[in-house]
Amino acid sequence: MASSERAPTKVIIVGCGVAGPVLACFLKSKGYTPVVYERIVRDSDGGLSLMLQANGLRVLALIPGLLDQLPGVVEDHMEFCSTVPGHEDQLGEYTYITSSDTAKLTMEDLNNIPGMGIRRYDFLHLLSETALQAGVEIHYERKVVDVHQHADSVEVKFEDGTTDTASFVVGCDGIHSNTRVSLFGREEASYTGLTQLGGFSPAPKSWKHKNSMFNYFGEESHMISYQVGPNLNSWAITRREAEHKETWRAVDDSMLQELKKDPVSEWSFGAGELLQTAHKMIKYGLYDRPELKTWYKGRVVLLGDAAHPTSPHLGQGANQALEDIYHLVRVLMKYNPSAEDPSTEVLKNAFEEYEGIRLPRTSALVKQARQVGDKMRVISGVDACLARDESVRATWANPEIGLRNLARARTGPFEGESEI
Ligand SMILES: Cc1cc2nc3c(=O)[nH]c(=O)nc-3n(C[C@H](O)[C@H](O)[C@H](O)COP(=O)(O)OP(=O)(O)OC[C@H]3O[C@@H](n4cnc5c(N)ncnc54)[C@H](O)[C@@H]3O)c2cc1C
């Protein structure tokens, strides 16, 4: 067959969460034939929300028209409050005036806004719809249980006993990745000692700024809140507690009423009101997983949470998955520009370069996220809490320092180039 008539290179993507459909859009546009397999039904309503930050938004901006359609809220304000009993105070605030119309956001805006709050359901729906419209095949309710490598292909096995085969496989199957288990064996997830209680609520009446990210620093607990829709706020309380399951299922109504009596319901600055008026809540434990030394084996490579699961305290999980995509597609283009069926050697070069760039960065961020949880958000003793509050006050007294701290996590992924 002449090279212009060759069969397109099929790539199996395991998982249609955040990373799967975005990666599929990029690969399709480069001449590959991505096929996505997802374990659950389409548009299932698990989880709450995400905070998209500059780095993630910059990758999404490379898919024509996508940024304009994001059904999220551009936050133009941040506020930091202490809720330590007897020491309640506003510790700082930051405002960046910009258009609420995502189509008008410049790169400078993206770097300066606190972020874009978005409901996970809305985001995932848009991403899968975008991939389908680009002609990507997505198969729901197809759980991958194993992968088998051959000399020049990979066979993926599903729970129902059926199989499919592709040139190479990208595991975008999140924190419970079976692709990761197939490559590197089963590992123990260890409880970090922290839980989160999250929910959706209307905006408290006392808030002057509605499009705002609030950080409430209490004794032994922390609450974050940001707007994700018209009069809809997503929040999460982090604290140290006995072990809790790693589930994303919403609690039932009687538990919801019980959780509204939580001590945080007494907090000021609108925090207590968020809890009291919540109409959906989820409670889950936060778990650590061992850091992998490598993310690929032969023709199979990991991406996103499957490669580098993280505590949520930097709000970078999805944003880092998007950075991964940028670099994986970039190196595939570098080593296999015509998107022809690659040899294992070509894939090795691409995967090695991808991992060389991404593994050290995500490793540092996973550690930093854990530290923010343990050393900033959930700390014991009034004196330690007041010292923490002073450091927040000092940081945001000069917003340039605060933004510089934030930029460490959210700068990227472009290194002198903005397209792939
Ligand atoms: C409490 C909390 C708050 C968070 N807040 C933020 C935030 O503010 N900002 C941020 O950027 N990130 C946040 N994250 C992290 C973010 O949700 C994840 O990092 C992000 O979704 C990772 O994308 P992914 O595509 O790798 O995995 P996921 O989005 O989890 O997608 C994995 C997909 O694979 C599917 N799947 C799993 N196993 C299989 C299988 N065997 N076969 C087929 N399909 C399979 C799953 O059903 C799922 O759809 C938060 C996480 C938590 C826990």
Short mmCIF file of C-alpha atoms and ligand atoms in Angstrom, two decimals, residues 13-21 36-41 44 47-53 55-56 116-118 120 123-124 127 139-146 156-159 171-179 196-198 213 224 226 236 246-248 282 284-287 303-322 324-325, ligand 1:
data_model
loop_
_atom_site.label_atom_id
_atom_site.label_comp_id
_atom_site.label_asym_id
_atom_site.label_seq_id
_atom_site.Cartn_x
_atom_site.Cartn_y
_atom_site.Cartn_z
CA ILE A 13 -7.31 5.17 25.12
CA VAL A 14 -8.52 3.61 28.37
CA GLY A 15 -10.83 5.99 30.28
CA CYS A 16 -13.10 8.84 29.22
CA GLY A 17 -12.70 11.18 32.20
CA VAL A 18 -10.80 14.46 31.82
CA ALA A 19 -7.74 13.25 29.91
CA GLY A 20 -9.19 10.54 27.61
CA PRO A 21 -11.40 12.66 25.32
CA VAL A 36 -11.78 5.37 23.74
CA TYR A 37 -13.10 2.73 26.16
CA GLU A 38 -14.88 3.89 29.33
CA ARG A 39 -15.92 1.70 32.28
CA ILE A 40 -19.15 3.54 33.19
CA VAL A 41 -22.23 4.93 31.42
CA SER A 44 -22.77 9.74 35.01
CA GLY A 47 -17.87 14.05 41.90
CA LEU A 48 -18.38 17.77 42.26
CA SER A 49 -16.13 20.25 40.49
CA LEU A 50 -12.70 21.22 39.23
CA MET A 51 -10.67 24.39 39.24
CA LEU A 52 -9.11 24.84 35.81
CA GLN A 53 -5.95 26.92 36.05
CA ASN A 55 -1.73 25.65 32.50
CA GLY A 56 -4.79 23.47 31.86
CA MET A 116 -12.16 28.81 36.29
CA GLY A 117 -14.54 26.85 38.52
CA ILE A 118 -16.45 24.21 36.60
CA ARG A 120 -17.20 18.08 36.77
CA PHE A 123 -16.88 19.63 31.90
CA LEU A 124 -16.83 15.91 31.18
CA LEU A 127 -15.16 17.03 26.51
CA HIS A 139 -17.43 2.99 23.86
CA TYR A 140 -19.12 3.21 27.27
CA GLU A 141 -19.60 0.40 29.81
CA ARG A 142 -16.46 -1.35 28.56
CA LYS A 143 -14.19 -1.98 31.51
CA VAL A 144 -10.61 -2.84 30.61
CA VAL A 145 -9.25 -5.59 32.84
CA ASP A 146 -5.89 -6.37 31.24
CA VAL A 156 -6.79 -5.02 25.46
CA LYS A 157 -9.10 -7.37 27.35
CA PHE A 158 -12.51 -6.30 28.68
CA GLU A 159 -14.50 -7.52 31.67
CA GLY A 171 -3.97 4.45 30.12
CA CYS A 172 -6.07 7.47 31.12
CA ASP A 173 -8.05 5.41 33.64
CA GLY A 174 -7.50 7.50 36.75
CA ILE A 175 -6.64 6.57 40.32
CA HIS A 176 -7.96 2.98 40.07
CA SER A 177 -6.13 2.34 36.79
CA ASN A 178 -6.17 -1.27 35.61
CA THR A 179 -3.71 -0.29 32.88
CA GLN A 196 -12.78 15.88 52.57
CA LEU A 197 -16.44 16.78 52.86
CA GLY A 198 -17.54 18.62 49.72
CA MET A 213 -12.41 31.65 45.51
CA ILE A 224 -12.22 26.12 50.05
CA TYR A 226 -15.51 28.73 44.44
CA ALA A 236 -14.65 21.25 50.31
CA GLU A 246 -12.28 6.84 48.69
CA THR A 247 -15.79 7.21 47.24
CA TRP A 248 -17.33 9.96 45.09
CA ILE A 282 -19.87 13.92 49.17
CA TYR A 284 -14.27 10.81 50.94
CA GLY A 285 -10.87 9.86 52.31
CA LEU A 286 -7.67 11.04 50.63
CA TYR A 287 -5.16 8.31 49.75
CA LEU A 303 -1.17 9.61 31.60
CA GLY A 304 -2.99 11.79 34.19
CA ASP A 305 -4.03 10.34 37.54
CA ALA A 306 -3.13 6.83 36.36
CA ALA A 307 0.51 7.98 36.19
CA HIS A 308 0.66 10.49 39.07
CA PRO A 309 -2.32 10.37 41.46
CA THR A 310 -2.24 13.32 43.86
CA SER A 311 -3.87 14.86 46.90
CA PRO A 312 -6.22 17.63 45.72
CA HIS A 313 -4.74 20.52 47.76
CA LEU A 314 -3.15 22.34 44.79
CA GLY A 315 -6.17 21.82 42.51
CA GLN A 316 -3.73 20.58 39.86
CA GLY A 317 -4.80 16.97 39.10
CA ALA A 318 -6.77 17.70 35.94
CA ASN A 319 -4.45 20.55 34.95
CA GLN A 320 -1.41 18.26 35.13
CA ALA A 321 -3.25 15.62 33.08
CA LEU A 322 -3.73 18.30 30.40
CA ASP A 324 0.78 15.48 30.09
CA ILE A 325 -1.35 15.45 26.93
C1 LIG B 1 -11.53 15.92 46.03
C2 LIG B 1 -10.84 16.21 44.75
C3 LIG B 1 -10.85 17.50 44.25
C4 LIG B 1 -10.20 17.78 43.08
N1 LIG B 1 -10.12 19.07 42.65
C5 LIG B 1 -9.42 19.34 41.54
C6 LIG B 1 -9.28 20.68 41.08
O1 LIG B 1 -9.79 21.66 41.66
N2 LIG B 1 -8.54 20.91 39.97
C7 LIG B 1 -7.95 19.87 39.31
O2 LIG B 1 -7.27 20.12 38.31
N3 LIG B 1 -8.09 18.59 39.71
C8 LIG B 1 -8.80 18.29 40.81
N4 LIG B 1 -8.92 17.02 41.23
C9 LIG B 1 -8.30 15.94 40.48
C10 LIG B 1 -9.03 15.61 39.19
O3 LIG B 1 -10.36 15.23 39.37
C11 LIG B 1 -8.28 14.47 38.54
O4 LIG B 1 -6.91 14.73 38.68
C12 LIG B 1 -8.59 14.41 37.06
O5 LIG B 1 -9.93 14.06 36.87
C13 LIG B 1 -7.64 13.43 36.40
O6 LIG B 1 -8.04 13.16 35.08
P1 LIG B 1 -7.84 11.69 34.49
O7 LIG B 1 -8.42 11.72 33.13
O8 LIG B 1 -6.45 11.24 34.69
O9 LIG B 1 -8.72 10.76 35.43
P2 LIG B 1 -10.30 10.77 35.60
O10 LIG B 1 -10.86 12.08 35.24
O11 LIG B 1 -10.56 10.21 36.94
O12 LIG B 1 -10.79 9.75 34.48
C14 LIG B 1 -10.54 8.35 34.54
C15 LIG B 1 -11.64 7.65 33.74
O13 LIG B 1 -11.28 6.30 33.52
C16 LIG B 1 -12.40 5.48 33.74
N5 LIG B 1 -11.92 4.13 34.07
C17 LIG B 1 -11.37 3.74 35.24
N6 LIG B 1 -11.01 2.45 35.17
C18 LIG B 1 -11.34 2.02 33.92
C19 LIG B 1 -11.23 0.77 33.25
N7 LIG B 1 -10.68 -0.28 33.85
N8 LIG B 1 -11.66 0.67 31.97
C20 LIG B 1 -12.21 1.76 31.33
N9 LIG B 1 -12.36 2.95 31.93
C21 LIG B 1 -11.91 3.10 33.21
C22 LIG B 1 -13.12 6.16 34.88
O14 LIG B 1 -14.47 5.77 34.97
C23 LIG B 1 -12.96 7.63 34.50
O15 LIG B 1 -13.99 8.08 33.67
C24 LIG B 1 -9.56 16.73 42.38
C25 LIG B 1 -9.60 15.42 42.87
C26 LIG B 1 -10.20 15.16 44.07
C27 LIG B 1 -10.19 13.75 44.61
#
